[in-house]
XYZ file of C-alpha atoms in Angstrom:
770
model
C -63.074 27.151 76.050
C -62.127 30.502 77.535
C -60.078 31.636 74.627
C -62.038 34.323 72.863
C -59.132 36.685 73.347
C -56.547 34.165 72.286
C -58.503 32.971 69.270
C -58.935 36.348 67.643
C -59.515 37.137 64.836
C -62.057 34.299 65.075
C -65.336 35.624 66.541
C -66.634 33.957 69.714
C -69.699 32.718 67.825
C -67.447 31.056 65.250
C -65.385 29.420 67.987
C -68.522 28.064 69.669
C -69.894 26.784 66.389
C -66.636 25.030 65.524
C -66.821 23.156 68.833
C -70.448 22.180 68.340
C -71.391 18.530 67.973
C -73.773 19.309 65.091
C -72.249 19.238 61.619
C -74.567 21.987 60.333
C -73.331 24.476 62.944
C -69.686 23.622 62.187
C -70.442 24.159 58.513
C -71.849 27.663 59.228
C -68.678 28.484 61.163
C -66.581 27.262 58.218
C -68.398 29.656 55.880
C -67.595 32.521 58.274
C -63.926 31.488 58.328
C -63.891 31.349 54.513
C -65.327 34.867 54.389
C -62.777 36.130 56.927
C -59.806 34.619 55.108
C -60.973 36.019 51.783
C -60.836 39.501 53.367
C -57.297 38.855 54.569
C -56.311 37.669 51.074
C -57.762 40.863 49.580
C -55.724 42.864 52.115
C -52.631 40.692 51.453
C -52.494 40.173 55.219
C -50.366 36.998 55.313
C -49.655 37.200 59.036
C -53.341 37.039 59.910
C -53.870 34.178 57.445
C -51.077 32.225 59.119
C -52.504 33.025 62.510
C -55.958 31.719 61.576
C -54.451 28.502 60.186
C -52.351 28.096 63.330
C -55.389 28.518 65.587
C -57.418 26.019 63.562
C -54.539 23.583 63.677
C -53.312 23.843 67.267
C -56.512 24.668 69.080
C -58.955 22.613 67.068
C -57.583 19.970 64.673
C -55.044 18.754 67.251
C -57.412 19.210 70.205
C -58.241 16.448 72.675
C -61.960 16.932 72.045
C -63.398 15.077 68.997
C -65.928 17.803 68.090
C -63.182 20.420 68.198
C -61.055 18.266 65.883
C -63.951 18.015 63.437
C -64.357 21.786 63.582
C -60.667 22.300 62.964
C -60.752 20.037 59.906
C -63.672 21.829 58.256
C -62.105 25.172 59.179
C -58.776 24.279 57.508
C -60.664 23.179 54.389
C -62.513 26.532 54.407
C -59.182 28.387 54.645
C -57.887 26.494 51.634
C -61.009 27.307 49.592
C -60.722 30.982 50.514
C -57.027 31.092 49.638
C -57.596 29.577 46.181
C -54.366 29.589 44.169
C -52.529 31.148 47.120
C -53.143 28.025 49.196
C -49.883 26.652 47.864
C -48.044 29.111 50.128
C -49.574 27.538 53.242
C -49.862 23.873 52.266
C -47.499 22.488 54.900
C -49.485 24.179 57.684
C -52.802 23.093 56.135
C -51.887 19.461 55.389
C -49.969 18.320 58.466
C -52.768 18.612 61.066
C -55.201 16.933 58.665
C -52.842 14.008 58.097
C -52.475 13.643 61.854
C -56.215 13.067 62.034
C -55.846 10.141 59.589
C -54.657 8.153 62.616
C -57.643 9.096 64.798
C -59.446 6.252 66.540
C -62.843 7.713 65.548
C -63.774 6.513 62.046
C -66.062 9.532 61.527
C -63.154 11.841 62.257
C -60.931 9.944 59.811
C -63.654 10.412 57.205
C -63.832 14.168 57.892
C -60.034 14.305 57.576
C -60.337 12.720 54.110
C -63.001 15.234 53.186
C -60.927 18.186 54.423
C -57.784 17.033 52.632
C -59.783 16.446 49.452
C -60.916 20.100 49.498
C -57.392 21.332 50.255
C -55.850 19.268 47.436
C -58.639 20.151 44.999
C -57.889 23.852 45.405
C -54.096 23.576 45.456
C -53.824 21.100 42.522
C -50.200 20.908 41.354
C -48.937 22.879 44.339
C -49.362 19.784 46.531
C -46.730 17.793 44.592
C -43.820 18.865 46.861
C -45.819 17.248 49.676
C -46.679 14.122 47.661
C -44.747 11.657 49.829
C -46.583 12.559 53.032
C -49.919 12.482 51.193
C -49.083 9.087 49.673
C -47.982 7.781 53.062
C -51.257 8.873 54.649
C -53.394 7.509 51.854
C -51.619 4.145 51.851
C -52.707 3.696 55.466
C -56.323 4.680 54.785
C -56.431 2.284 51.805
C -56.563 -0.536 54.338
C -59.003 1.237 56.700
C -61.658 -1.127 58.094
C -64.433 1.485 57.841
C -66.096 1.477 54.389
C -66.928 5.190 54.544
C -63.309 6.093 55.265
C -62.147 3.833 52.443
C -64.640 5.456 50.096
C -63.424 8.927 51.094
C -59.793 7.956 50.676
C -60.528 6.565 47.201
C -62.002 9.924 46.138
C -58.909 11.710 47.414
C -56.698 9.097 45.767
C -58.340 9.627 42.367
C -57.934 13.387 42.683
C -54.262 13.050 43.519
C -53.745 10.707 40.565
C -55.369 13.257 38.251
C -53.001 15.941 39.536
C -49.921 13.750 39.042
C -51.066 12.736 35.571
C -51.534 16.321 34.366
C -48.324 17.644 35.946
C -44.741 17.487 34.679
C -43.130 18.324 38.011
C -43.529 15.032 39.850
C -40.456 14.169 41.959
C -39.950 10.510 41.027
C -36.480 10.306 42.574
C -37.840 11.377 45.950
C -40.802 9.022 45.717
C -38.970 5.782 44.789
C -37.576 5.032 48.320
C -41.097 5.255 49.760
C -42.505 3.093 46.956
C -39.727 0.542 47.413
C -40.547 0.329 51.123
C -44.329 0.101 50.791
C -44.314 -2.386 47.907
C -43.464 -5.180 50.338
C -46.698 -4.707 52.292
C -48.659 -7.911 52.880
C -51.996 -6.124 53.238
C -54.217 -6.702 50.201
C -55.668 -3.193 50.159
C -52.251 -1.600 50.544
C -50.974 -3.775 47.687
C -53.901 -2.755 45.517
C -53.179 0.879 46.338
C -49.481 0.471 45.430
C -50.221 -1.259 42.108
C -52.830 1.341 41.163
C -50.221 4.069 41.617
C -47.595 2.192 39.636
C -50.081 1.857 36.777
C -50.771 5.594 36.911
C -47.091 6.544 36.972
C -46.412 4.168 34.077
C -49.053 5.950 32.001
C -47.567 9.432 32.440
C -45.282 10.237 29.467
C -43.033 12.577 31.467
C -42.378 10.001 34.191
C -39.802 7.313 33.371
C -40.447 4.618 35.931
C -38.424 2.116 33.887
C -35.160 3.577 35.222
C -36.162 2.530 38.729
C -37.661 -0.850 37.841
C -34.807 -2.840 39.455
C -35.783 -1.350 42.820
C -39.430 -2.446 42.663
C -39.384 -5.522 40.402
C -38.921 -8.025 43.213
C -41.802 -6.451 45.149
C -44.020 -6.572 42.062
C -43.403 -10.290 41.623
C -44.269 -10.865 45.277
C -47.543 -8.965 44.862
C -48.237 -11.109 41.796
C -48.658 -14.019 44.206
C -51.441 -12.320 46.178
C -54.522 -14.369 47.028
C -56.819 -11.778 45.429
C -57.488 -12.401 41.738
C -58.105 -8.695 41.199
C -54.739 -7.713 42.661
C -52.956 -10.433 40.681
C -54.596 -9.166 37.522
C -53.633 -5.546 38.229
C -50.060 -6.577 38.938
C -49.994 -8.670 35.770
C -51.106 -5.624 33.776
C -48.436 -3.448 35.424
C -45.704 -5.955 34.638
C -47.040 -6.257 31.096
C -46.758 -2.499 30.621
C -43.194 -2.534 31.913
C -42.331 -5.312 29.494
C -43.753 -3.285 26.602
C -41.543 -0.371 27.612
C -38.528 -2.661 27.838
C -39.148 -3.860 24.285
C -39.534 -0.276 23.051
C -36.488 1.082 24.860
C -33.998 -1.747 25.389
C -31.078 0.688 25.399
C -32.266 2.194 28.691
C -32.925 -1.082 30.498
C -30.716 -2.198 33.389
C -30.769 -5.871 32.477
C -27.932 -6.839 34.830
C -29.629 -5.422 37.904
C -32.766 -7.476 37.285
C -31.304 -10.772 36.040
C -30.955 -12.350 39.471
C -34.467 -11.233 40.461
C -35.885 -13.077 37.450
C -33.800 -16.191 38.124
C -35.275 -16.343 41.649
C -38.903 -15.864 40.557
C -38.556 -18.289 37.617
C -38.326 -20.945 40.339
C -41.416 -19.756 42.245
C -44.038 -22.268 43.341
C -46.840 -19.942 42.147
C -47.691 -20.660 38.494
C -48.452 -17.057 37.566
C -45.251 -15.711 39.118
C -43.230 -18.413 37.411
C -44.857 -17.917 34.017
C -44.483 -14.133 34.167
C -40.860 -14.286 35.305
C -40.142 -16.815 32.553
C -41.710 -14.528 29.929
C -39.516 -11.699 31.182
C -36.463 -13.941 31.036
C -37.277 -14.811 27.436
C -37.417 -11.134 26.489
C -34.242 -10.327 28.415
C -32.295 -13.017 26.587
C -33.596 -11.910 23.211
C -33.066 -8.187 23.856
C -29.787 -8.222 25.782
C -28.203 -10.919 23.623
C -24.768 -12.218 24.503
C -24.423 -9.982 27.542
C -26.730 -12.467 29.322
C -24.191 -15.282 28.884
C -22.405 -14.672 32.244
C -25.701 -15.576 33.962
C -26.303 -18.738 31.936
C -25.843 -21.167 34.827
C -28.435 -19.358 36.954
C -30.879 -19.098 34.048
C -30.506 -22.799 33.230
C -31.033 -23.740 36.890
C -34.418 -21.994 36.704
C -35.410 -22.981 33.152
C -34.431 -26.650 32.760
C -36.868 -28.164 35.314
C -39.752 -26.324 33.626
C -39.220 -28.230 30.373
C -40.672 -31.355 31.992
C -43.900 -29.708 33.175
C -47.120 -31.383 32.125
C -49.965 -29.757 30.237
C -51.253 -28.074 33.385
C -48.221 -25.794 33.104
C -47.941 -25.899 29.334
C -47.499 -22.131 29.024
C -44.603 -22.070 31.452
C -43.036 -25.001 29.632
C -43.273 -23.365 26.226
C -41.810 -20.056 27.395
C -39.045 -21.876 29.269
C -38.259 -23.752 26.072
C -37.931 -20.476 24.168
C -35.613 -19.176 26.894
C -33.558 -22.331 26.624
C -33.348 -22.191 22.842
C -32.581 -18.464 22.808
C -29.827 -18.857 25.380
C -28.389 -21.746 23.400
C -28.220 -19.623 20.276
C -26.061 -17.087 22.094
C -23.198 -19.610 22.190
C -21.062 -19.122 19.064
C -17.936 -20.796 17.651
C -15.886 -17.724 18.595
C -16.385 -18.725 22.235
C -14.047 -21.626 21.524
C -11.327 -19.430 20.036
C -10.857 -16.789 22.765
C -7.312 -17.127 24.134
C -6.471 -17.125 27.808
C -5.198 -13.530 27.804
C -8.469 -12.189 26.448
C -10.386 -14.283 28.957
C -8.510 -12.891 31.921
C -9.055 -9.308 30.761
C -12.752 -9.888 30.192
C -13.322 -11.830 33.379
C -11.999 -8.941 35.434
C -14.950 -6.879 34.203
C -17.534 -9.696 34.328
C -19.621 -10.739 37.342
C -19.203 -14.202 38.740
C -22.336 -15.986 37.551
C -22.242 -18.218 40.608
C -22.672 -15.191 42.896
C -25.920 -13.246 43.430
C -26.395 -10.587 40.787
C -27.055 -7.393 42.630
C -24.397 -4.913 41.576
C -25.231 -2.517 38.765
C -21.541 -2.195 37.927
C -21.509 -5.810 36.756
C -21.418 -4.797 33.114
C -18.674 -5.877 30.787
C -17.725 -2.286 30.114
C -18.624 0.815 32.138
C -19.283 2.730 28.951
C -21.329 -0.020 27.351
C -24.117 -0.959 29.742
C -26.032 -4.200 29.564
C -28.749 -2.384 27.726
C -26.219 -1.152 25.209
C -25.496 -4.789 24.511
C -28.698 -4.745 22.469
C -26.919 -2.599 19.914
C -23.280 -3.582 20.395
C -23.443 -7.217 21.447
C -21.050 -8.203 18.693
C -18.419 -5.733 19.871
C -18.627 -6.458 23.582
C -16.291 -9.250 24.615
C -18.334 -11.648 26.687
C -16.732 -14.708 28.215
C -18.735 -17.935 28.178
C -18.472 -19.381 31.695
C -18.494 -22.949 30.482
C -17.536 -24.463 33.843
C -20.683 -23.100 35.515
C -22.955 -24.238 32.668
C -21.491 -27.745 32.572
C -21.820 -28.028 36.343
C -25.554 -27.269 36.098
C -26.039 -29.682 33.179
C -24.068 -32.433 34.902
C -26.114 -31.963 38.094
C -29.384 -32.346 36.167
C -28.171 -35.484 34.386
C -27.254 -37.089 37.724
C -30.675 -36.258 39.178
C -32.808 -39.326 38.523
C -36.011 -37.482 39.477
C -35.916 -34.990 36.624
C -38.355 -35.368 33.730
C -37.666 -36.687 30.270
C -37.823 -33.347 28.490
C -35.310 -31.865 30.921
C -32.903 -34.708 30.233
C -33.364 -34.138 26.518
C -32.674 -30.416 26.960
C -29.533 -31.132 28.985
C -28.237 -33.524 26.336
C -29.174 -31.026 23.666
C -27.132 -28.383 25.478
C -24.147 -30.684 25.797
C -24.365 -31.597 22.135
C -24.635 -27.934 21.166
C -21.632 -27.022 23.286
C -19.587 -29.844 21.750
C -20.459 -28.495 18.304
C -19.838 -24.831 19.077
C -16.997 -25.030 21.605
C -15.408 -28.469 21.175
C -11.943 -27.575 22.497
C -13.274 -26.090 25.755
C -15.880 -28.831 26.169
C -13.321 -31.624 25.928
C -11.807 -30.395 29.176
C -15.010 -31.701 30.793
C -15.276 -34.946 28.835
C -13.586 -37.119 31.491
C -16.242 -36.158 34.044
C -19.197 -36.184 31.611
C -18.445 -39.357 29.679
C -19.417 -41.877 32.445
C -22.841 -40.303 33.038
C -23.445 -40.083 29.283
C -22.748 -43.800 28.977
C -25.114 -44.595 31.859
C -27.811 -42.475 30.245
C -27.933 -44.957 27.349
C -29.971 -47.221 29.642
C -32.651 -44.541 29.969
C -36.184 -45.817 29.537
C -36.990 -43.049 27.065
C -36.061 -43.632 23.435
C -35.806 -39.901 22.850
C -33.267 -39.454 25.624
C -31.236 -42.320 24.234
C -31.364 -40.742 20.795
C -30.029 -37.427 22.088
C -27.454 -39.203 24.222
C -26.156 -41.068 21.184
C -25.740 -37.796 19.347
C -23.530 -36.415 22.115
C -21.472 -39.585 22.324
C -21.081 -39.716 18.545
C -19.830 -36.139 18.496
C -17.349 -36.844 21.282
C -16.085 -39.873 19.358
C -15.632 -38.131 16.024
C -14.690 -34.549 16.871
C -11.150 -33.412 15.911
C -10.956 -31.706 19.292
C -11.401 -35.106 20.893
C -8.623 -36.575 18.767
C -6.367 -33.732 19.843
C -7.052 -34.543 23.485
C -6.280 -38.192 22.864
C -9.757 -39.441 22.040
C -9.941 -41.513 18.884
C -13.056 -42.903 17.263
C -14.474 -45.056 20.067
C -17.172 -47.670 20.211
C -19.572 -44.922 21.257
C -19.675 -43.862 17.624
C -20.532 -47.319 16.322
C -24.320 -47.138 16.900
C -24.398 -44.283 14.369
C -21.846 -44.902 11.595
C -23.884 -42.591 9.383
C -22.577 -39.724 11.517
C -19.200 -40.142 9.778
C -20.732 -39.193 6.465
C -21.904 -35.887 7.834
C -19.127 -34.640 10.048
C -15.608 -36.042 9.718
C -13.092 -33.223 9.953
C -9.575 -34.633 10.257
C -7.486 -31.683 11.347
C -8.046 -28.799 13.712
C -7.690 -26.412 10.808
C -10.767 -28.000 9.248
C -12.956 -27.349 12.256
C -14.431 -24.164 10.861
C -15.157 -25.741 7.489
C -17.345 -28.348 9.101
C -19.455 -25.754 10.848
C -23.171 -25.045 10.696
C -23.194 -23.454 7.282
C -21.342 -26.360 5.706
C -22.408 -29.958 5.386
C -24.812 -30.005 8.335
C -27.329 -27.415 7.236
C -30.123 -27.904 4.745
C -30.172 -25.206 2.053
C -33.919 -24.945 2.472
C -33.697 -24.283 6.217
C -30.865 -21.768 6.527
C -32.018 -20.352 9.867
C -31.763 -23.539 11.946
C -28.978 -24.421 14.379
C -25.926 -26.237 13.082
C -26.911 -29.627 14.504
C -30.534 -29.481 13.498
C -30.414 -30.947 9.991
C -28.021 -33.676 11.114
C -30.440 -34.563 13.901
C -33.343 -34.764 11.449
C -31.356 -37.073 9.148
C -30.420 -39.427 11.963
C -33.896 -39.331 13.461
C -35.388 -40.452 10.143
C -32.696 -43.090 9.741
C -33.562 -44.436 13.172
C -37.230 -44.566 12.211
C -36.238 -46.350 9.013
C -34.125 -48.991 10.759
C -36.494 -49.423 13.711
C -40.009 -49.405 12.340
C -41.429 -50.295 15.763
C -40.032 -47.039 17.140
C -41.820 -45.173 14.363
C -45.095 -46.987 15.058
C -45.043 -46.654 18.847
C -43.165 -43.391 19.510
C -42.768 -41.663 16.140
C -45.717 -39.291 16.426
C -44.846 -38.444 20.031
C -41.210 -37.643 19.190
C -42.103 -35.411 16.265
C -44.797 -33.581 18.228
C -42.359 -32.910 21.054
C -39.841 -31.598 18.557
C -42.491 -29.248 17.238
C -42.828 -27.877 20.773
C -39.095 -27.590 21.367
C -38.110 -26.285 17.944
C -39.749 -24.574 14.992
C -42.529 -26.751 13.574
C -42.230 -25.289 10.069
C -38.507 -26.016 9.923
C -39.020 -29.545 11.216
C -41.562 -30.375 8.498
C -39.540 -28.527 5.844
C -36.320 -30.389 6.633
C -37.980 -33.802 6.956
C -39.700 -33.292 3.622
C -36.343 -32.385 2.067
C -34.736 -35.540 3.428
C -37.626 -37.824 2.461
C -37.485 -36.451 -1.062
C -34.130 -38.230 -1.436
C -35.181 -41.355 0.478
C -34.395 -44.552 -1.437
C -36.635 -46.809 0.670
C -39.932 -45.809 -0.935
C -42.099 -47.859 1.395
C -40.563 -46.157 4.405
C -40.947 -42.787 2.684
C -44.659 -43.451 2.156
C -45.144 -44.574 5.766
C -43.190 -41.600 7.116
C -45.093 -39.133 4.956
C -48.378 -40.606 6.146
C -47.256 -40.244 9.785
C -46.159 -36.637 9.255
C -49.409 -35.825 7.455
C -51.503 -37.260 10.299
C -49.556 -35.161 12.810
C -49.914 -32.069 10.626
C -53.679 -32.475 10.310
C -54.558 -33.546 13.847
C -52.008 -32.217 16.359
C -52.790 -29.171 18.480
C -49.095 -28.223 18.378
C -49.385 -27.703 14.619
C -52.351 -25.296 14.747
C -50.274 -22.300 13.662
C -48.538 -24.210 10.895
C -51.883 -25.415 9.560
C -53.068 -21.826 9.435
C -49.967 -20.835 7.451
C -50.581 -23.572 4.908
C -54.315 -22.980 4.810
C -54.020 -19.530 3.239
C -50.654 -19.680 1.387
C -50.462 -15.899 1.620
C -46.706 -15.570 2.042
C -43.826 -16.736 -0.169
C -42.572 -18.799 2.783
C -45.857 -20.658 3.146
C -46.006 -21.352 -0.600
C -42.424 -22.567 -0.548
C -43.278 -24.859 2.378
C -46.303 -26.221 0.515
C -44.233 -27.059 -2.552
C -41.562 -28.686 -0.401
C -44.114 -30.805 1.477
C -45.966 -31.638 -1.716
C -42.895 -33.147 -3.394
C -42.356 -35.554 -0.509
C -46.069 -36.103 0.099
C -46.213 -37.517 -3.432
C -44.859 -40.741 -1.918
C -48.446 -41.258 -0.700
C -51.246 -40.235 -3.121
C -54.030 -39.850 -0.547
C -51.916 -37.694 1.793
C -51.066 -35.526 -1.225
C -54.781 -34.916 -1.790
C -55.309 -34.152 1.892
C -52.458 -31.595 1.711
C -54.236 -29.960 -1.244
C -57.468 -29.868 0.763
C -55.641 -28.312 3.705
C -54.106 -25.613 1.459
C -57.380 -25.047 -0.453
C -55.814 -26.133 -3.750
C -59.067 -27.742 -4.834
C -58.480 -27.727 -8.583
C -55.146 -29.437 -8.105
C -56.767 -31.958 -5.744
C -59.310 -32.708 -8.477
C -56.509 -33.118 -11.042
C -54.724 -35.563 -8.701
C -57.857 -37.627 -8.104
C -58.331 -37.875 -11.885
C -54.901 -39.549 -12.002
C -55.904 -42.110 -9.375
C -57.496 -44.118 -12.137
C -54.027 -44.824 -13.515
C -52.644 -45.952 -10.140
C -52.603 -49.435 -8.697
C -55.590 -49.321 -6.372
C -55.031 -51.621 -3.387
C -57.051 -52.321 -0.254
C -54.631 -50.143 1.709
C -55.149 -47.344 -0.793
C -58.941 -47.514 -0.370
C -58.528 -47.658 3.403
C -56.583 -44.397 3.275
C -59.319 -42.806 1.137
C -61.829 -44.034 3.710
C -59.836 -42.366 6.528
C -59.546 -39.156 4.507
C -63.345 -39.043 4.218
C -63.594 -39.492 7.982
C -61.049 -36.682 8.436
C -63.080 -34.337 6.234
C -65.873 -34.637 8.813
C -63.526 -33.550 11.641
C -63.209 -29.985 13.054
C -59.920 -29.498 11.149
C -61.838 -29.231 7.858
C -64.749 -27.116 9.070
C -63.752 -24.338 6.671
C -63.776 -26.792 3.762
C -67.306 -27.976 4.567
C -68.525 -24.384 4.829
C -67.062 -23.638 1.406
C -69.458 -26.205 -0.027
C -72.154 -23.577 0.455
C -70.498 -21.430 -2.229
C -71.024 -23.746 -5.168
C -70.293 -21.144 -7.804
C -66.808 -20.297 -6.549
C -65.789 -23.793 -5.426
C -66.736 -26.134 -8.259
C -63.462 -28.074 -8.079
C -63.885 -28.735 -4.373
C -67.210 -30.398 -5.074
C -65.782 -32.272 -8.075
C -62.843 -33.489 -5.962
C -65.212 -34.790 -3.288
C -67.338 -36.511 -5.927
C -64.107 -37.999 -7.249
C -63.362 -39.497 -3.838
C -66.935 -40.772 -3.710
C -66.485 -42.580 -7.030
C -63.233 -44.163 -5.844
C -64.887 -45.686 -2.798
C -66.846 -48.922 -2.766
C -70.320 -48.492 -1.270
C -69.108 -48.598 2.306
C -69.950 -46.538 5.387
C -67.447 -43.902 4.192
C -69.280 -43.823 0.842
C -72.568 -43.207 2.635
C -71.002 -40.528 4.835
C -69.563 -38.567 1.910
C -72.683 -39.103 -0.184
C -74.871 -37.626 2.545
C -72.525 -34.680 2.874
C -72.655 -33.974 -0.884
C -76.435 -34.206 -0.837
C -76.397 -31.141 1.428
C -74.675 -29.044 -1.251
C -77.186 -26.430 -2.481
C -78.129 -26.336 -6.169
C -75.576 -28.846 -7.470
C -76.659 -28.113 -11.043
C -74.741 -24.825 -10.789
C -71.570 -26.895 -11.077
C -72.360 -27.377 -14.756
C -73.350 -23.782 -15.475
C -71.901 -21.932 -18.435
C -69.840 -19.575 -16.309
C -68.210 -22.298 -14.186
C -64.831 -21.764 -15.815
C -65.079 -18.046 -15.149
C -65.978 -18.733 -11.507
C -63.015 -21.030 -11.215
C -60.554 -18.475 -12.513
C -61.972 -15.735 -10.329
C -61.877 -17.871 -7.214
C -58.260 -18.811 -7.687
C -56.149 -17.099 -5.063
C -53.683 -14.583 -6.488
C -51.116 -15.625 -3.901
C -51.049 -19.172 -5.302
C -50.434 -18.065 -8.870
C -46.682 -18.355 -8.363
C -46.950 -22.140 -7.900
C -46.274 -24.255 -10.970
C -49.034 -26.861 -10.589
C -48.207 -28.539 -13.906
C -44.696 -29.271 -12.706
C -46.082 -30.592 -9.392
C -48.370 -32.998 -11.265
C -45.415 -34.231 -13.316
C -43.466 -34.782 -10.114
C -46.404 -36.754 -8.662
C -46.474 -38.999 -11.747
C -42.721 -39.580 -11.544
C -42.781 -40.530 -7.852
C -45.762 -42.845 -8.228
C -44.069 -44.568 -11.198
C -41.107 -45.335 -8.939
C -43.436 -46.741 -6.281
C -45.141 -48.968 -8.863
C -41.790 -50.223 -10.144
C -40.564 -51.044 -6.617
C -43.792 -52.874 -5.748
C -43.525 -55.012 -8.867
C -39.879 -55.772 -8.113
C -40.852 -56.980 -4.635
C -43.653 -59.070 -6.100
C -41.202 -60.558 -8.602
C -38.858 -61.549 -5.773
C -41.797 -63.321 -4.126
C -41.515 -61.249 -0.976
C -44.313 -61.400 1.556
C -47.276 -59.067 0.976
C -46.998 -55.436 1.930
C -47.935 -54.692 5.488
C -50.754 -52.199 5.771
C -49.701 -48.692 6.614
C -50.367 -47.776 10.244
C -52.439 -44.612 10.315
């Protein structure tokens, strides 16, 4: 290179060294350049500094010769080190030639480019932020570099840049979002990993509000969530989880409308993780945005309803979809039936068409009250229920013979709910719905038939139906008991027959209007069709515990059974419910609530269950064991001597002993180690032992009690003191004396009924099916 004159102020020796193939010689030249630039900085000679950078860029870094390019890179890094804080004034000139070398075919040169840029960025720190987009663009390419050394170098540079962004408050998010939105759709795994890592960093910076721009990247995030790499899927899952936390914290700043359609699409994804995540987001959107989500109900239902029939392999998706379904259902209110046509037309002009793709941010019901604001003002915003779209989706699912049983139940449940909440509007669709509802009565599932009958009964007895010319039809005849619960005669009485009137149990005030009525009729069906109870009863109740609130289901059924006149049925039903409570995986959380009785609600539930459980003495004892009311269990067993002990009774005691050996009662068996503080537990178990004949159950319980350490401590002088000290303070509010009196009263009724049956020479009692 004959350019000694042209390359001044660089000395000829420096020029030669920069072009040398040996790294050590290029490094010596770089030290000379650093020394030279420091002198120029001291002299404030900016023109010479620019000239040196220009020479290193044009003549070396962008040279055709690879060794010259390497020399240019190390020389530019040396300039940056010499400039120190002043390097920010020359960053464009320093960075651009280095980034050009990122595309070099020589992997070693790409590595040196990473190294040079690392040194430049390390010196400049926050001054590089105005150039962030070009740096990010270059790094995103190197993230997928096939050479491991280059990838390693780019990762070091990437971490440095992330540190700078994290500690700075001058990051230009607005300028960065278009680039992020473009790159997020990359199919390369390494590029995706790079993108997600940056999103996680930006999410963690307090001064950066990425949530405002979430609608622009949410679709891309869900696509990355379907990556083949478990690591990338996990990172993306974490990023989405962080966004969801922010949404819950700041619902007023969330653009729900702009993301609703994205979620509807991904709720129907074939990938389980994408579908589950999108469904979880949909659940939160419905709960946070409230009634402003109603215009999108038909799209949400299209995505959610098929998920309700998933098997246990997709149990999580099914449960979340059920919550979405229930939450959306709760958004429908009686006022939706009262909005006049004028109000509808005004509101519809500001509402999006739910049948069209949701992409426009202006699709809010009021420009001044965004969808996020609906979280605070949902009661004031006038939202029109697009009933036609919802009914079209429901009708389509009912006609589809391939859909699963739980989906059909959910569809019928929706129709029933809509007939209760918006009867006048719903009866406009009755002519088209009624034929398919009648055909659904031939469904092979008893549960579907049960729900179908509820809808038909409501159509037959609703005052809105009478107004439209529908009188009580034969569809209502299978359930004449419905008339006792809901027989408004005039339109003016419609509101008085609402959810807070006759249909709602006072002990379950939070349930939907139709819930208590459904529980009554479900139990009546079990009572009239004992085979249904024996073959499908446990399945139906367990499914209800998945679809609804398990505590409310047990609470309401216990309330109803308390007033049941058929005592034999009450005993059988209580035994069935108790078996489900003690053995079903769906009831794990409810068992934990009852186990500790720490809250007033759990104690109230225990007392409610106890009063109905008294229909069956052995189940009452098992409930006391479950709730750790051991003294009361002992008191009950003492009363067993006054009861009529039958073979069925002893069989139930036998099964209770077997149950005590199951995992459900692990905590009870462990408490046997603490003899001093659990004397009544041991006494209760000895009581069961004395009730049993010397059978296999007797041997089983006897062997268990032989494992109790130091049984003589049960008779120690301080046993009463131990008992009082071990009593849980939370349970002190329960009147156990009154509960015992109630038990005596119920069992006296059972004894009287049994003797009456015996006196009428009826056939012997059938053994209770456990």
